[in-house]
CSV table of C-alpha atoms in Angstrom, one decimal:
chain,number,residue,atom,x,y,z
A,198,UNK,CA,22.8,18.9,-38.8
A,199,UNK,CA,24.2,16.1,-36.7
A,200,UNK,CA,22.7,14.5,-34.1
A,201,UNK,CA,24.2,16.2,-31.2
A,202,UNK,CA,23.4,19.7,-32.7
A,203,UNK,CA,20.2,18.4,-33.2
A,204,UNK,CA,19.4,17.3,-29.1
A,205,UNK,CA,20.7,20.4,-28.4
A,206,UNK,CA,18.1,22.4,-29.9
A,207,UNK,CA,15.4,20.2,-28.8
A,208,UNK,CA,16.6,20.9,-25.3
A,209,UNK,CA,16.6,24.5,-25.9
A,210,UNK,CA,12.7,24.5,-27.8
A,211,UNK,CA,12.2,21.8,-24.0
A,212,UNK,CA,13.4,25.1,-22.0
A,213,UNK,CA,11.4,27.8,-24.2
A,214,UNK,CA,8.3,26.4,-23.9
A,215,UNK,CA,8.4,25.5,-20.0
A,216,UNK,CA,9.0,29.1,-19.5
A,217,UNK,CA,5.9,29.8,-21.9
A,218,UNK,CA,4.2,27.4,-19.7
A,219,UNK,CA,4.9,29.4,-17.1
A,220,UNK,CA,3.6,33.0,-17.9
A,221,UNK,CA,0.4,31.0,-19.4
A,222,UNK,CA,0.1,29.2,-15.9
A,223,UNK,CA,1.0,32.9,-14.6
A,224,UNK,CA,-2.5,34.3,-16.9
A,225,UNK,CA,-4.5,31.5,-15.3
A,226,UNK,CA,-3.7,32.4,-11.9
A,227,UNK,CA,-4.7,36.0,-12.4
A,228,UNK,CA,-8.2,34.7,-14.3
A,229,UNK,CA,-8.7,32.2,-10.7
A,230,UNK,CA,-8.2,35.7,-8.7
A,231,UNK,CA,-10.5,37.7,-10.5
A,232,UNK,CA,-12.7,34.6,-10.6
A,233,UNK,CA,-13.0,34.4,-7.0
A,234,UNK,CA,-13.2,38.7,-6.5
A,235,UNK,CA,-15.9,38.9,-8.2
A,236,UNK,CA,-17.9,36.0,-6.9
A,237,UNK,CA,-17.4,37.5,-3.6
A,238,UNK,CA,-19.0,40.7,-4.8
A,239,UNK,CA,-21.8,38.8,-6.3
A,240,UNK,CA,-25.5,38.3,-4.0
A,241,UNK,CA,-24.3,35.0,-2.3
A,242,UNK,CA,-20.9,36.2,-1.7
A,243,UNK,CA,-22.6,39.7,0.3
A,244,UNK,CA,-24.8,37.0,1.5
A,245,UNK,CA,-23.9,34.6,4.6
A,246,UNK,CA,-26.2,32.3,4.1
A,247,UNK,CA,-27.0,30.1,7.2
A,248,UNK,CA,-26.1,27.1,5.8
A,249,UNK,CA,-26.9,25.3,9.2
A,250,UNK,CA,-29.0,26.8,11.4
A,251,UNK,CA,-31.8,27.1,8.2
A,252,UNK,CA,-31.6,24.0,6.5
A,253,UNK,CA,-33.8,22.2,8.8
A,254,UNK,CA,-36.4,25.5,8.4
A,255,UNK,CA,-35.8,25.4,4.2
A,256,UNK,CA,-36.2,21.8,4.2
A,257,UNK,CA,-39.7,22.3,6.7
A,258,UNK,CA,-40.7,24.7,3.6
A,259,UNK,CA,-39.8,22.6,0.9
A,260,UNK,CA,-42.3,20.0,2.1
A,261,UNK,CA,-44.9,22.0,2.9
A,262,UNK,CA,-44.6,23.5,-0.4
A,263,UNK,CA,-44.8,20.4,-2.1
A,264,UNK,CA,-47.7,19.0,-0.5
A,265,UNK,CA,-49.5,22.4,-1.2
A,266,UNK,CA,-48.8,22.0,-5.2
A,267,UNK,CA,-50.1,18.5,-4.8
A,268,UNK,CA,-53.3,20.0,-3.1
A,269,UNK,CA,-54.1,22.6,-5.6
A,270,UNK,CA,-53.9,19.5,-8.2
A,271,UNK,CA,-50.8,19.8,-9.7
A,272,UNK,CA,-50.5,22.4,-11.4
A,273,UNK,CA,-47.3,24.5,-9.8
A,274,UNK,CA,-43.9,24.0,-10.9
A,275,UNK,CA,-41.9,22.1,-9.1
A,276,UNK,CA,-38.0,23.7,-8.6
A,277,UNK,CA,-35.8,20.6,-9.3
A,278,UNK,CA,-35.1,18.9,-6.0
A,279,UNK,CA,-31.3,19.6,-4.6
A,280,UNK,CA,-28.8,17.2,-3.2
A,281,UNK,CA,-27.6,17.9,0.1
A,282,UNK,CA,-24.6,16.0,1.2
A,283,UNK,CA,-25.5,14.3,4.8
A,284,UNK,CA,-22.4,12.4,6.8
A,285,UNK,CA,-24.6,10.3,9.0
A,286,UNK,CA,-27.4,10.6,10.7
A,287,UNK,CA,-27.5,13.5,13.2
A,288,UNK,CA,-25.0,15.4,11.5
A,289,UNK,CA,-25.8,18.6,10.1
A,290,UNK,CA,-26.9,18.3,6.2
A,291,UNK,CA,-25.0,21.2,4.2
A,292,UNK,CA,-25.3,22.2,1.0
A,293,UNK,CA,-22.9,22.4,-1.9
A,294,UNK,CA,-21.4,26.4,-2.2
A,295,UNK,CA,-22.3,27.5,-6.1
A,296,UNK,CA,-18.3,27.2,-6.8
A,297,UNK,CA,-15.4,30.7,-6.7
A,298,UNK,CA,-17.5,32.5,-8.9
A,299,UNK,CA,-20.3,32.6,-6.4
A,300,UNK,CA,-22.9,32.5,-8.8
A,301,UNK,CA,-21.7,35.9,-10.8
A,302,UNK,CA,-21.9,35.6,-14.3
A,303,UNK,CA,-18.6,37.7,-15.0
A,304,UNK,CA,-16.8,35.6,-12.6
A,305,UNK,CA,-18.1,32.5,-14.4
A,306,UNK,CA,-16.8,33.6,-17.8
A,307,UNK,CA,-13.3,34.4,-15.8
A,308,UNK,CA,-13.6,31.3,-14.5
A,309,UNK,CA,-13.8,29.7,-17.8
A,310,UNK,CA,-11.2,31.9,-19.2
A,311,UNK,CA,-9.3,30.2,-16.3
A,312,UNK,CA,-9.8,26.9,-17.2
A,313,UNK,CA,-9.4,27.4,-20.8
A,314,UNK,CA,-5.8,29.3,-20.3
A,315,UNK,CA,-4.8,26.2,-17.9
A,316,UNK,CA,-5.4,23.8,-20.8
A,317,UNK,CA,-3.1,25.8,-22.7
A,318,UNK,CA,-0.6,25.8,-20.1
A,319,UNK,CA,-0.7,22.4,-19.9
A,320,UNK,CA,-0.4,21.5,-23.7
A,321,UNK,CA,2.6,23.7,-24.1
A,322,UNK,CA,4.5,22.2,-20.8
A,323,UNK,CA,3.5,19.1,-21.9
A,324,UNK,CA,5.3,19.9,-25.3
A,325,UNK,CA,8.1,21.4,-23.3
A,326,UNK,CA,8.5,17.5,-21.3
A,327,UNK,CA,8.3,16.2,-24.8
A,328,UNK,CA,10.8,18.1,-26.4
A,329,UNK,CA,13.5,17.1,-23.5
A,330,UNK,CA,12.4,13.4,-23.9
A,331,UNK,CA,13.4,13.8,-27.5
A,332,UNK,CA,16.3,15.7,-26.6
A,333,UNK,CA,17.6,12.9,-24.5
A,334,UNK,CA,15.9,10.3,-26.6
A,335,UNK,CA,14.6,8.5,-23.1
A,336,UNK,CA,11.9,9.1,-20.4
A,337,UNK,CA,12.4,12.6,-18.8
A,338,UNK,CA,12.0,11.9,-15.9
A,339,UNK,CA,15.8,10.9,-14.9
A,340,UNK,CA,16.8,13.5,-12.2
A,341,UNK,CA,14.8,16.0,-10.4
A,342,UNK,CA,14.2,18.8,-12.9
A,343,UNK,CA,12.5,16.2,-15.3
A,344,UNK,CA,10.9,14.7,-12.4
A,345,UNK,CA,9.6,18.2,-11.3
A,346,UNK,CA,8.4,19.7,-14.8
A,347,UNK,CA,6.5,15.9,-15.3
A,348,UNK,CA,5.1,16.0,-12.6
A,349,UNK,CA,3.3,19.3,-12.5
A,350,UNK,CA,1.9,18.4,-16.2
A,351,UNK,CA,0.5,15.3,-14.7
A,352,UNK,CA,-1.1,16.8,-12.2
A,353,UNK,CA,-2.6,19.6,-14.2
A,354,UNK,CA,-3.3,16.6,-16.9
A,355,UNK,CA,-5.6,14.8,-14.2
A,356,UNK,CA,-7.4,17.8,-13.0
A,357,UNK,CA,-8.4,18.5,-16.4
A,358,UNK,CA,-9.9,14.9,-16.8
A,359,UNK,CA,-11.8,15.2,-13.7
A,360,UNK,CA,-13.4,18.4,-15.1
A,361,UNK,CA,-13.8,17.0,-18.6
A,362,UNK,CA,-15.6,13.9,-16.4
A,363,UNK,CA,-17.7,16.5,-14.9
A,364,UNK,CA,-16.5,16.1,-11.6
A,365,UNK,CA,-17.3,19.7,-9.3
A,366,UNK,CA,-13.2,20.2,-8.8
A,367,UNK,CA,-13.3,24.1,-10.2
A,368,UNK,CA,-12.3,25.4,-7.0
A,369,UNK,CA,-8.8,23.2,-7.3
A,370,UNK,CA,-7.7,25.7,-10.1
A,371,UNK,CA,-6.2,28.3,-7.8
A,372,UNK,CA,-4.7,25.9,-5.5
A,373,UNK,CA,-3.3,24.0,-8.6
A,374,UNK,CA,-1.9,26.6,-10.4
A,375,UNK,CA,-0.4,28.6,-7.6
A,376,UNK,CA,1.6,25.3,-6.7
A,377,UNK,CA,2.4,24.3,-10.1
A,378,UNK,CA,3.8,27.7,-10.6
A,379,UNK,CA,6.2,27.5,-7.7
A,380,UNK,CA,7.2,24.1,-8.6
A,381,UNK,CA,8.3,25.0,-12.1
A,382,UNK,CA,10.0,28.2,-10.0
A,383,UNK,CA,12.0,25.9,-8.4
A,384,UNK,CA,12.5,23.2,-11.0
A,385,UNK,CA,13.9,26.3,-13.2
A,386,UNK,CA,16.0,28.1,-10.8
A,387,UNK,CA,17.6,25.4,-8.7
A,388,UNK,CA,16.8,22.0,-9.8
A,389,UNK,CA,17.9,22.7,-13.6
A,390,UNK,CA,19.7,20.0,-14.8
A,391,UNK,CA,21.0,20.0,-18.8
A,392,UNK,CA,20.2,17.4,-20.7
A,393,UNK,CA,22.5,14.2,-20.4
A,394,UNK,CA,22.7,10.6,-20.7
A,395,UNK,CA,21.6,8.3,-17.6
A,396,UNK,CA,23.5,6.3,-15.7
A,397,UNK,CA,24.0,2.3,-16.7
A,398,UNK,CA,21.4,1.1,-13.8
A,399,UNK,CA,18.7,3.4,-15.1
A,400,UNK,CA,18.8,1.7,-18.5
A,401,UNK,CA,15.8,-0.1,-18.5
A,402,UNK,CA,11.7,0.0,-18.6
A,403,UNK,CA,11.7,-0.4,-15.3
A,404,UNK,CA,12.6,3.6,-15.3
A,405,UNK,CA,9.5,3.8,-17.7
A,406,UNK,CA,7.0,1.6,-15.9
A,407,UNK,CA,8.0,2.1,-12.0
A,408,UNK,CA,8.9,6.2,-12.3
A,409,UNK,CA,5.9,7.2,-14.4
A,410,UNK,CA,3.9,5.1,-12.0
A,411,UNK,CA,5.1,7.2,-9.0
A,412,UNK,CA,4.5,11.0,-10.6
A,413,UNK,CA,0.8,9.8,-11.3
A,414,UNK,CA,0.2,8.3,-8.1
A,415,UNK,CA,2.3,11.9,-6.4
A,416,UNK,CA,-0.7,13.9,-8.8
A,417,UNK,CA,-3.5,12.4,-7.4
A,418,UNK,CA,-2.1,12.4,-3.9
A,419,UNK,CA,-1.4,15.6,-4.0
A,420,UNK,CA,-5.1,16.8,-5.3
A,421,UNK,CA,-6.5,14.6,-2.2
A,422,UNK,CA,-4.4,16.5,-0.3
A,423,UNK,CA,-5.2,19.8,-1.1
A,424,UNK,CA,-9.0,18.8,-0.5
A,425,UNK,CA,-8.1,17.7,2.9
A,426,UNK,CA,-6.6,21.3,3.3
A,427,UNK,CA,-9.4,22.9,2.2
A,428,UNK,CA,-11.7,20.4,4.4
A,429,UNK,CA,-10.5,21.3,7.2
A,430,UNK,CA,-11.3,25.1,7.1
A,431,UNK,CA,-14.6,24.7,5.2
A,432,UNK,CA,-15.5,22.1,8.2
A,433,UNK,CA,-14.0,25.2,10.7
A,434,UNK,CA,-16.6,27.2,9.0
A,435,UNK,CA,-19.5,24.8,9.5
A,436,UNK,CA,-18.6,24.2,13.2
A,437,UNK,CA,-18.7,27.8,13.6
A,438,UNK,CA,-22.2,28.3,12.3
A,439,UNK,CA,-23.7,25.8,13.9
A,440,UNK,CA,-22.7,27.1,17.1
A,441,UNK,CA,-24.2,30.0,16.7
A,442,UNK,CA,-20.6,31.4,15.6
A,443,UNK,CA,-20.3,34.8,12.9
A,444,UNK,CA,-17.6,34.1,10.8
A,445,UNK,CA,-15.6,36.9,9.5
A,446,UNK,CA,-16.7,38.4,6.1
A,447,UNK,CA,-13.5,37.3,4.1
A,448,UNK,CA,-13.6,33.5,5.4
A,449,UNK,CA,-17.4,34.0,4.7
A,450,UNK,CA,-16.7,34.8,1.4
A,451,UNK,CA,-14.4,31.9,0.3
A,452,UNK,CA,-15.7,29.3,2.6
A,453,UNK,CA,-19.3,29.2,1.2
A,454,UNK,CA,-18.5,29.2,-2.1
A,455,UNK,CA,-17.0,25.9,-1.7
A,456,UNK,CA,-18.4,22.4,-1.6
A,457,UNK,CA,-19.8,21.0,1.9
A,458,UNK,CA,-17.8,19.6,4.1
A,459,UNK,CA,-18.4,16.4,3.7
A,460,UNK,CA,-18.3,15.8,0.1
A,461,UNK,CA,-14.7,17.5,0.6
A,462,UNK,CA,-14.1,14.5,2.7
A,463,UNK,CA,-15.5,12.3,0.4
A,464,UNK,CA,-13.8,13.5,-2.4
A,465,UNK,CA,-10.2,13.2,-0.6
A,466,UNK,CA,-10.8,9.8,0.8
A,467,UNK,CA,-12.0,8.7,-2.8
A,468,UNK,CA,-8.8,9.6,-4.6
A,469,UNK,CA,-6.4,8.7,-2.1
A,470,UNK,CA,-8.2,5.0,-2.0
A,471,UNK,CA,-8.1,4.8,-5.7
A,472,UNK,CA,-4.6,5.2,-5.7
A,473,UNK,CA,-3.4,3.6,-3.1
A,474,UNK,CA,-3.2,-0.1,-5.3
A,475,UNK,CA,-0.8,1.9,-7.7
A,476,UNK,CA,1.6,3.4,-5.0
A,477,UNK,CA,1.9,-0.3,-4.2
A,478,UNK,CA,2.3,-1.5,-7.7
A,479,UNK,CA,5.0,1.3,-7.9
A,480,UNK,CA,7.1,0.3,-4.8
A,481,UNK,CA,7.0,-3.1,-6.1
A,482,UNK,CA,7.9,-2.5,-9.4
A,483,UNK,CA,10.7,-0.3,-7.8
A,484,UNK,CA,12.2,-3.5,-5.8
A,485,UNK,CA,11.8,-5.7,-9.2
A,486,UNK,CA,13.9,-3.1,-10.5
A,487,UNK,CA,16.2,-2.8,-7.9
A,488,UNK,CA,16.7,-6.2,-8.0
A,489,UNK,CA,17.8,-6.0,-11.4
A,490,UNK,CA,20.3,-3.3,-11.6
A,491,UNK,CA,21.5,-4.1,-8.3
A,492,UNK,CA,21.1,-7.8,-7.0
A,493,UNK,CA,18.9,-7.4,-4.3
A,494,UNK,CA,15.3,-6.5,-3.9
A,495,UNK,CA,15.5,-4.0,-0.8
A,496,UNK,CA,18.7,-2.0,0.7
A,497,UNK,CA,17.3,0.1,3.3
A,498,UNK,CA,18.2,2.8,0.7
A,499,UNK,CA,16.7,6.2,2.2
A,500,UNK,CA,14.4,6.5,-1.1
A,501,UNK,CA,13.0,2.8,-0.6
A,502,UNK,CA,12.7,3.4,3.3
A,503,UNK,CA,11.0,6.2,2.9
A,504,UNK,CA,8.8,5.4,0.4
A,505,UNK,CA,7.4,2.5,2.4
A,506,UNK,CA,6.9,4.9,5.1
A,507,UNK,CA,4.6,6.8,2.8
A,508,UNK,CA,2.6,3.4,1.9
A,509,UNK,CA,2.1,2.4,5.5
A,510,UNK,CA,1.2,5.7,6.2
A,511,UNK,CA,-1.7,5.6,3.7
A,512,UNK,CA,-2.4,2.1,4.9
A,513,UNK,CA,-2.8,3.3,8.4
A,514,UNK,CA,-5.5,6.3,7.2
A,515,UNK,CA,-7.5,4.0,4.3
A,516,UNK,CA,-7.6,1.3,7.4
A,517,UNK,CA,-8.6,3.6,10.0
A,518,UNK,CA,-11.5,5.0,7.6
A,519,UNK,CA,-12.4,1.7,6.9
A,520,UNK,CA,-12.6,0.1,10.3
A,521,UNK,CA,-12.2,2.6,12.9
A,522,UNK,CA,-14.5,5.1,11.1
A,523,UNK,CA,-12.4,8.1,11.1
A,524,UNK,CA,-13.9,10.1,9.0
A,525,UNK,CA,-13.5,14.1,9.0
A,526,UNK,CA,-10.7,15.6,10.7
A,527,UNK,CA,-8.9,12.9,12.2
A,528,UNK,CA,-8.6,11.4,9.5
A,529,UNK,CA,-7.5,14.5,7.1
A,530,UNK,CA,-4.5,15.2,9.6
A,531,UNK,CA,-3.8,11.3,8.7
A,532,UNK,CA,-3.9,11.8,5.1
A,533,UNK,CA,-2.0,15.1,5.1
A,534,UNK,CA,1.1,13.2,7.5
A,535,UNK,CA,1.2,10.8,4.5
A,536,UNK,CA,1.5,13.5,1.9
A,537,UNK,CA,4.0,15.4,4.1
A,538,UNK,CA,5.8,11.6,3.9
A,539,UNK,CA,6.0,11.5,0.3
A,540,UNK,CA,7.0,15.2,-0.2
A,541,UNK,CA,9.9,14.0,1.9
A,542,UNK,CA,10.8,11.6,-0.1
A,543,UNK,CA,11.0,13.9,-2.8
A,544,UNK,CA,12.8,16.6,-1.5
A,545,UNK,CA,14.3,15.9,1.7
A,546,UNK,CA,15.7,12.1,0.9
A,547,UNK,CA,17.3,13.7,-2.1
A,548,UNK,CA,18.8,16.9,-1.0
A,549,UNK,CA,19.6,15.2,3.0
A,550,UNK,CA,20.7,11.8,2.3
A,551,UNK,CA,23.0,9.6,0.2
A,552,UNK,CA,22.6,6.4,-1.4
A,553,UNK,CA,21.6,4.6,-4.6
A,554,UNK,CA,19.7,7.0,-5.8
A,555,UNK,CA,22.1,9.5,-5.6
A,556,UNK,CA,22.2,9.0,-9.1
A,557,UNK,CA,19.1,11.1,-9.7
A,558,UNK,CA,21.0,14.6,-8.6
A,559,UNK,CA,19.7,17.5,-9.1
């Protein structure tokens, strides 16, 4: 079998297994629904706990409690004390919701079953981004296809570490796999690209060290932006009760279930401020590149415009946290422009505009 022969079938074993990828992903999705059904059938989901109004009366009781069992000398058992998430003080101290399966055993196990079906999903699209590096015997990530299918693997790949680090990011599964599905929907069916040499001024590591550096940095973004998302109606939800407010049963539902407001907040401002120094390793590494191929280290190319509109916008929402002290809303709109900025530069620069990086097609 020569060489040529050879690629080819890699390319083809590249497209069988993103598709396999797909009806795993597709399994995993259906496990996250029935995960969060039947934790809204379970006793805290038919339950709408006052998660505001009470907590000043349940931590009145707590204490009371405890000075009682220290009274009769010690010999009650203390429940485990529980962490409540507190923004400053003043603001209302919410607990943490007991995560989509709502404290249901059944919907835990399809939870699990969730989890466990994603980490197959992701070994055999990882397999499948493999298998087209091989195929084209350099990094796969040289037009938008390659960029697409890497991309979603990378950002399944870190939402699996966080969980393996025992972070409380469960309730990202749906979210994650409903977009990850639609992103390999559209790699598939309109970004599909066969395999093919690159260009002359992508030969270089630069494609390796800048590119990959971008599709991590886009994975991580993107997982602080869907907390932001979900921030914003969970703090909706809050606001409501503490007004006195009845939510509707459905947002009742969900919306408990989910960590506090705050620690959503906390959670997106974390991984967007962690990644922020690599966004701005990649841009430079970009213009050392660019300054390579092309004799000069910035163009006003729409790519390299746009994505130091995405870095000041992230500059503008990690400053205003830090020194303004924007916290909550304000500042997730901030966060989500940014996002919104480097979607753009994804999609829109490449499908609306010209120039150098043309190259990377579709």
């Amino acid at each position: 079998m020569n060489l040529a022969a050879a690629n080819e079938n890699l390319a083809h074993i590249s497209n069988v297994l993103i598709y396999s990828s797909m009806a795993v992903y597709t399994l995993a999705f259906l496990a996250h629904i029935a995960e969060w059904i039947l934790g809204s059938r379970s006793k805290v989901g038919r339950t709408a706990a006052a998660l505001v109004a009470d907590s000043g009366a349940g931590a009145g009781r707590e204490a009371a409690g405890a000075g009682k069992a220290q009274a009769s000398g010690g010999t009650a058992v203390l429940d485990r004390p529980k962490v409540i998430g507190r923004a400053a003080a003043d603001a209302r101290d919410v607990k943490d919701g007991p995560g989509a399966h709502g404290g249901d055993e059944k919907g835990d196990l399809y939870g699990r079953i969730a989890v466990s079906l994603t980490v197959l999903a992701f070994l055999t699209e990882a397999g499948g981004v493999l298998s087209r590096a091989l195929s084209v015997q350099r990094a796969p990530w040289g037009n938008m296809y390659e960029f697409s299918i890497t991309f979603s693997t990378v950002a399944v790949g870190v939402y699996l570490a966080l969980l393996l680090a025992k972070k409380d990011v469960r309730w990202i599964g749906l979210p994650l796999v409903t977009t990850v599905l639609l992103d390999l929907g559209i790699a598939v069916t309109w970004l599909y690209t066969d395999s093919a040499p690159l260009v002359p001024a992508l030969h270089s590591y630069w494609l390796w060290i800048h590119v990959s550096t971008a599709i991590f940095c886009g994975a991580v973004l993107y997982l602080g932006a869907v907390s932001n998302v979900v921030y914003l109606f969970r703090d909706s939800y809050e606001t409501k009760l503490a007004a006195g407010g009845q939510p509707g049963r459905f947002a009742t539902s969900v919306m408990e279930r989910l960590p506090a407001a705050i620690n959503l907040d906390r959670f997106a401002y974390r991984v967007n401020a962690a990644v922020f120094p690599l966004w701005t390793f990649a841009i430079v590494a970009g213009a050392i590149w660019a300054g390579d191929a092309w004799g000069r280290y910035w163009g006003w190319d729409p790519k390299e415009v746009w994505s130091f509109i995405t870095w000041v916008a992230y500059a503008c929402y990690l400053h205003a946290r830090a020194t303004a002290g924007w916290k909550g809303r304000k500042a997730a709109y901030l966060a989500l422009i940014a996002f919104s900025c480097y979607l753009f530069n994804y999609y829109g620069v490449n499908f609306l505009f010209g120039g150098k990086h043309s190259y990377s097609g579709v």
